[in-house]
Amino acid sequence: MKHFVCKGGCGGVSEVEGFCEADGCPNQWQPFEECDCEDGKHFMEGNESADSKITVKDSNGNELKDGDSVVLIKDLPLRGSSAVYKRGTKVSNIKLTDNPEEIDCRIEGSAIVLRTEFLKKV
Ligand SMILES: [Zn+2]
Ligand SMILES: [Zn+2]
């Protein structure tokens, strides 16, 4: 069903065409944009934010977000060293990257990139 959303970030949604009236919205008094999404995510043309397009998933298909904690589901050898990150190692405060198959994180103070297929959200 067609609806109209504010692109100013206020989250305004209307069933009829109109203007955003939210105080403090950068798009206040700007016309709503037409949208006909069914998932409520209001995909909007011209919205090039990578965050809204890429969905990063762990090995179980659960969505991962910045700041999530994950555990390794596999022993992962660290390239260029003899160290191995053990299965079950917990990693806090992950950061998404531009690549939906990889996340940035820190383990024992080292910045590393992990493949999401070896991770499980906790
Ligand atoms: Zn607005
Ligand atoms: Zn929508």
JSON list of C-alpha atoms and ligand atoms in Angstrom, two decimals:
[
{"chain": "A", "resi": 1, "resn": "MET", "atom": "CA", "xyz": [0.00, 0.00, 0.00]},
{"chain": "A", "resi": 2, "resn": "LYS", "atom": "CA", "xyz": [1.21, 3.43, -0.86]},
{"chain": "A", "resi": 3, "resn": "HIS", "atom": "CA", "xyz": [2.23, 5.74, 1.91]},
{"chain": "A", "resi": 4, "resn": "PHE", "atom": "CA", "xyz": [4.28, 8.87, 2.34]},
{"chain": "A", "resi": 5, "resn": "VAL", "atom": "CA", "xyz": [7.39, 9.24, 4.43]},
{"chain": "A", "resi": 6, "resn": "CYS", "atom": "CA", "xyz": [9.60, 12.09, 5.55]},
{"chain": "A", "resi": 7, "resn": "LYS", "atom": "CA", "xyz": [13.19, 11.81, 4.41]},
{"chain": "A", "resi": 8, "resn": "GLY", "atom": "CA", "xyz": [14.44, 14.09, 7.12]},
{"chain": "A", "resi": 9, "resn": "GLY", "atom": "CA", "xyz": [15.01, 11.30, 9.57]},
{"chain": "A", "resi": 10, "resn": "CYS", "atom": "CA", "xyz": [12.14, 12.10, 11.90]},
{"chain": "A", "resi": 11, "resn": "GLY", "atom": "CA", "xyz": [10.46, 8.84, 11.00]},
{"chain": "A", "resi": 12, "resn": "GLY", "atom": "CA", "xyz": [7.30, 10.59, 9.92]},
{"chain": "A", "resi": 13, "resn": "VAL", "atom": "CA", "xyz": [4.87, 8.44, 7.94]},
{"chain": "A", "resi": 14, "resn": "SER", "atom": "CA", "xyz": [1.54, 9.50, 6.53]},
{"chain": "A", "resi": 15, "resn": "GLU", "atom": "CA", "xyz": [-1.15, 7.76, 4.57]},
{"chain": "A", "resi": 16, "resn": "VAL", "atom": "CA", "xyz": [-1.86, 10.89, 2.60]},
{"chain": "A", "resi": 17, "resn": "GLU", "atom": "CA", "xyz": [0.39, 13.21, 0.70]},
{"chain": "A", "resi": 18, "resn": "GLY", "atom": "CA", "xyz": [1.52, 16.18, 2.73]},
{"chain": "A", "resi": 19, "resn": "PHE", "atom": "CA", "xyz": [4.33, 17.90, 4.49]},
{"chain": "A", "resi": 20, "resn": "CYS", "atom": "CA", "xyz": [6.42, 16.97, 7.46]},
{"chain": "A", "resi": 21, "resn": "GLU", "atom": "CA", "xyz": [5.32, 18.96, 10.47]},
{"chain": "A", "resi": 22, "resn": "ALA", "atom": "CA", "xyz": [7.73, 17.53, 13.00]},
{"chain": "A", "resi": 23, "resn": "ASP", "atom": "CA", "xyz": [9.50, 20.23, 15.00]},
{"chain": "A", "resi": 24, "resn": "GLY", "atom": "CA", "xyz": [13.25, 19.91, 14.67]},
{"chain": "A", "resi": 25, "resn": "CYS", "atom": "CA", "xyz": [13.11, 17.70, 11.61]},
{"chain": "A", "resi": 26, "resn": "PRO", "atom": "CA", "xyz": [15.57, 18.95, 8.99]},
{"chain": "A", "resi": 27, "resn": "ASN", "atom": "CA", "xyz": [12.84, 18.40, 6.43]},
{"chain": "A", "resi": 28, "resn": "GLN", "atom": "CA", "xyz": [10.09, 20.21, 8.30]},
{"chain": "A", "resi": 29, "resn": "TRP", "atom": "CA", "xyz": [7.60, 21.62, 5.79]},
{"chain": "A", "resi": 30, "resn": "GLN", "atom": "CA", "xyz": [9.19, 19.58, 3.01]},
{"chain": "A", "resi": 31, "resn": "PRO", "atom": "CA", "xyz": [6.84, 17.32, 1.11]},
{"chain": "A", "resi": 32, "resn": "PHE", "atom": "CA", "xyz": [6.71, 13.66, 2.07]},
{"chain": "A", "resi": 33, "resn": "GLU", "atom": "CA", "xyz": [8.16, 11.18, -0.39]},
{"chain": "A", "resi": 34, "resn": "GLU", "atom": "CA", "xyz": [5.93, 8.56, -1.87]},
{"chain": "A", "resi": 35, "resn": "CYS", "atom": "CA", "xyz": [6.80, 5.02, -0.82]},
{"chain": "A", "resi": 36, "resn": "ASP", "atom": "CA", "xyz": [5.17, 1.66, -1.33]},
{"chain": "A", "resi": 37, "resn": "CYS", "atom": "CA", "xyz": [7.36, -0.65, 0.67]},
{"chain": "A", "resi": 38, "resn": "GLU", "atom": "CA", "xyz": [5.78, -3.57, 2.44]},
{"chain": "A", "resi": 39, "resn": "ASP", "atom": "CA", "xyz": [8.44, -4.08, 5.07]},
{"chain": "A", "resi": 40, "resn": "GLY", "atom": "CA", "xyz": [8.10, -0.68, 6.72]},
{"chain": "A", "resi": 41, "resn": "LYS", "atom": "CA", "xyz": [11.71, 0.14, 5.95]},
{"chain": "A", "resi": 42, "resn": "HIS", "atom": "CA", "xyz": [10.77, 2.84, 3.49]},
{"chain": "A", "resi": 43, "resn": "PHE", "atom": "CA", "xyz": [13.35, 2.16, 0.88]},
{"chain": "A", "resi": 44, "resn": "MET", "atom": "CA", "xyz": [13.83, 5.54, -0.65]},
{"chain": "A", "resi": 45, "resn": "GLU", "atom": "CA", "xyz": [15.34, 6.42, -3.97]},
{"chain": "A", "resi": 46, "resn": "GLY", "atom": "CA", "xyz": [18.33, 8.65, -3.63]},
{"chain": "A", "resi": 47, "resn": "ASN", "atom": "CA", "xyz": [19.11, 7.34, -0.18]},
{"chain": "A", "resi": 48, "resn": "GLU", "atom": "CA", "xyz": [22.63, 6.13, -0.77]},
{"chain": "A", "resi": 49, "resn": "SER", "atom": "CA", "xyz": [23.50, 5.36, 2.80]},
{"chain": "A", "resi": 50, "resn": "ALA", "atom": "CA", "xyz": [25.31, 2.04, 2.74]},
{"chain": "A", "resi": 51, "resn": "ASP", "atom": "CA", "xyz": [24.04, 1.20, 6.18]},
{"chain": "A", "resi": 52, "resn": "SER", "atom": "CA", "xyz": [20.49, 0.91, 5.02]},
{"chain": "A", "resi": 53, "resn": "LYS", "atom": "CA", "xyz": [21.30, -1.40, 2.15]},
{"chain": "A", "resi": 54, "resn": "ILE", "atom": "CA", "xyz": [23.70, -3.95, 3.51]},
{"chain": "A", "resi": 55, "resn": "THR", "atom": "CA", "xyz": [22.44, -6.55, 5.88]},
{"chain": "A", "resi": 56, "resn": "VAL", "atom": "CA", "xyz": [25.20, -8.36, 7.70]},
{"chain": "A", "resi": 57, "resn": "LYS", "atom": "CA", "xyz": [24.35, -11.79, 8.99]},
{"chain": "A", "resi": 58, "resn": "ASP", "atom": "CA", "xyz": [26.07, -14.30, 11.19]},
{"chain": "A", "resi": 59, "resn": "SER", "atom": "CA", "xyz": [26.34, -18.03, 10.47]},
{"chain": "A", "resi": 60, "resn": "ASN", "atom": "CA", "xyz": [22.76, -18.55, 11.64]},
{"chain": "A", "resi": 61, "resn": "GLY", "atom": "CA", "xyz": [21.33, -15.77, 9.54]},
{"chain": "A", "resi": 62, "resn": "ASN", "atom": "CA", "xyz": [20.85, -13.41, 12.47]},
{"chain": "A", "resi": 63, "resn": "GLU", "atom": "CA", "xyz": [21.42, -9.80, 11.65]},
{"chain": "A", "resi": 64, "resn": "LEU", "atom": "CA", "xyz": [24.57, -8.24, 13.07]},
{"chain": "A", "resi": 65, "resn": "LYS", "atom": "CA", "xyz": [24.89, -4.60, 14.02]},
{"chain": "A", "resi": 66, "resn": "ASP", "atom": "CA", "xyz": [27.59, -2.28, 15.25]},
{"chain": "A", "resi": 67, "resn": "GLY", "atom": "CA", "xyz": [28.29, -2.97, 18.90]},
{"chain": "A", "resi": 68, "resn": "ASP", "atom": "CA", "xyz": [27.00, -6.55, 18.89]},
{"chain": "A", "resi": 69, "resn": "SER", "atom": "CA", "xyz": [28.85, -9.36, 20.61]},
{"chain": "A", "resi": 70, "resn": "VAL", "atom": "CA", "xyz": [29.65, -12.59, 18.82]},
{"chain": "A", "resi": 71, "resn": "VAL", "atom": "CA", "xyz": [31.49, -15.82, 19.49]},
{"chain": "A", "resi": 72, "resn": "LEU", "atom": "CA", "xyz": [33.72, -17.71, 17.10]},
{"chain": "A", "resi": 73, "resn": "ILE", "atom": "CA", "xyz": [32.24, -21.01, 15.98]},
{"chain": "A", "resi": 74, "resn": "LYS", "atom": "CA", "xyz": [35.55, -22.27, 14.63]},
{"chain": "A", "resi": 75, "resn": "ASP", "atom": "CA", "xyz": [39.23, -22.10, 15.55]},
{"chain": "A", "resi": 76, "resn": "LEU", "atom": "CA", "xyz": [40.64, -19.32, 13.45]},
{"chain": "A", "resi": 77, "resn": "PRO", "atom": "CA", "xyz": [44.37, -19.20, 12.76]},
{"chain": "A", "resi": 78, "resn": "LEU", "atom": "CA", "xyz": [45.73, -15.70, 12.69]},
{"chain": "A", "resi": 79, "resn": "ARG", "atom": "CA", "xyz": [47.39, -15.04, 9.41]},
{"chain": "A", "resi": 80, "resn": "GLY", "atom": "CA", "xyz": [51.12, -14.47, 9.61]},
{"chain": "A", "resi": 81, "resn": "SER", "atom": "CA", "xyz": [51.47, -15.81, 13.13]},
{"chain": "A", "resi": 82, "resn": "SER", "atom": "CA", "xyz": [51.10, -19.01, 15.09]},
{"chain": "A", "resi": 83, "resn": "ALA", "atom": "CA", "xyz": [48.29, -17.63, 17.19]},
{"chain": "A", "resi": 84, "resn": "VAL", "atom": "CA", "xyz": [44.87, -19.18, 16.94]},
{"chain": "A", "resi": 85, "resn": "TYR", "atom": "CA", "xyz": [41.65, -17.62, 18.08]},
{"chain": "A", "resi": 86, "resn": "LYS", "atom": "CA", "xyz": [39.77, -20.45, 19.68]},
{"chain": "A", "resi": 87, "resn": "ARG", "atom": "CA", "xyz": [36.26, -21.47, 18.96]},
{"chain": "A", "resi": 88, "resn": "GLY", "atom": "CA", "xyz": [34.06, -19.96, 21.65]},
{"chain": "A", "resi": 89, "resn": "THR", "atom": "CA", "xyz": [36.14, -16.79, 21.95]},
{"chain": "A", "resi": 90, "resn": "LYS", "atom": "CA", "xyz": [33.79, -13.95, 22.66]},
{"chain": "A", "resi": 91, "resn": "VAL", "atom": "CA", "xyz": [34.20, -10.76, 20.70]},
{"chain": "A", "resi": 92, "resn": "SER", "atom": "CA", "xyz": [32.44, -7.62, 21.89]},
{"chain": "A", "resi": 93, "resn": "ASN", "atom": "CA", "xyz": [31.60, -4.42, 20.17]},
{"chain": "A", "resi": 94, "resn": "ILE", "atom": "CA", "xyz": [31.96, -5.49, 16.56]},
{"chain": "A", "resi": 95, "resn": "LYS", "atom": "CA", "xyz": [31.92, -2.93, 13.76]},
{"chain": "A", "resi": 96, "resn": "LEU", "atom": "CA", "xyz": [30.36, -3.52, 10.41]},
{"chain": "A", "resi": 97, "resn": "THR", "atom": "CA", "xyz": [32.39, -2.89, 7.28]},
{"chain": "A", "resi": 98, "resn": "ASP", "atom": "CA", "xyz": [31.48, -2.13, 3.69]},
{"chain": "A", "resi": 99, "resn": "ASN", "atom": "CA", "xyz": [31.72, -5.84, 3.04]},
{"chain": "A", "resi": 100, "resn": "PRO", "atom": "CA", "xyz": [28.66, -7.73, 4.32]},
{"chain": "A", "resi": 101, "resn": "GLU", "atom": "CA", "xyz": [30.80, -10.84, 4.81]},
{"chain": "A", "resi": 102, "resn": "GLU", "atom": "CA", "xyz": [33.28, -9.22, 7.15]},
{"chain": "A", "resi": 103, "resn": "ILE", "atom": "CA", "xyz": [33.27, -7.32, 10.42]},
{"chain": "A", "resi": 104, "resn": "ASP", "atom": "CA", "xyz": [35.96, -5.37, 12.22]},
{"chain": "A", "resi": 105, "resn": "CYS", "atom": "CA", "xyz": [36.68, -6.06, 15.85]},
{"chain": "A", "resi": 106, "resn": "ARG", "atom": "CA", "xyz": [39.40, -6.19, 18.46]},
{"chain": "A", "resi": 107, "resn": "ILE", "atom": "CA", "xyz": [40.61, -9.35, 20.12]},
{"chain": "A", "resi": 108, "resn": "GLU", "atom": "CA", "xyz": [43.13, -8.97, 22.92]},
{"chain": "A", "resi": 109, "resn": "GLY", "atom": "CA", "xyz": [43.84, -5.46, 21.71]},
{"chain": "A", "resi": 110, "resn": "SER", "atom": "CA", "xyz": [44.51, -6.40, 18.11]},
{"chain": "A", "resi": 111, "resn": "ALA", "atom": "CA", "xyz": [42.34, -4.98, 15.38]},
{"chain": "A", "resi": 112, "resn": "ILE", "atom": "CA", "xyz": [41.25, -7.83, 13.16]},
{"chain": "A", "resi": 113, "resn": "VAL", "atom": "CA", "xyz": [38.71, -8.58, 10.48]},
{"chain": "A", "resi": 114, "resn": "LEU", "atom": "CA", "xyz": [36.51, -11.64, 10.88]},
{"chain": "A", "resi": 115, "resn": "ARG", "atom": "CA", "xyz": [34.37, -13.39, 8.35]},
{"chain": "A", "resi": 116, "resn": "THR", "atom": "CA", "xyz": [30.75, -13.47, 9.45]},
{"chain": "A", "resi": 117, "resn": "GLU", "atom": "CA", "xyz": [30.35, -17.11, 8.42]},
{"chain": "A", "resi": 118, "resn": "PHE", "atom": "CA", "xyz": [32.52, -18.05, 11.41]},
{"chain": "A", "resi": 119, "resn": "LEU", "atom": "CA", "xyz": [30.53, -15.98, 13.91]},
{"chain": "A", "resi": 120, "resn": "LYS", "atom": "CA", "xyz": [27.47, -16.48, 16.01]},
{"chain": "A", "resi": 121, "resn": "LYS", "atom": "CA", "xyz": [25.65, -13.63, 17.67]},
{"chain": "A", "resi": 122, "resn": "VAL", "atom": "CA", "xyz": [25.30, -13.86, 21.45]},
{"chain": "B", "resi": 1, "resn": "ZN", "atom": "ZN", "xyz": [10.35, 14.98, 9.13]},
{"chain": "B", "resi": 2, "resn": "ZN", "atom": "ZN", "xyz": [7.59, 2.67, 3.12]}
]
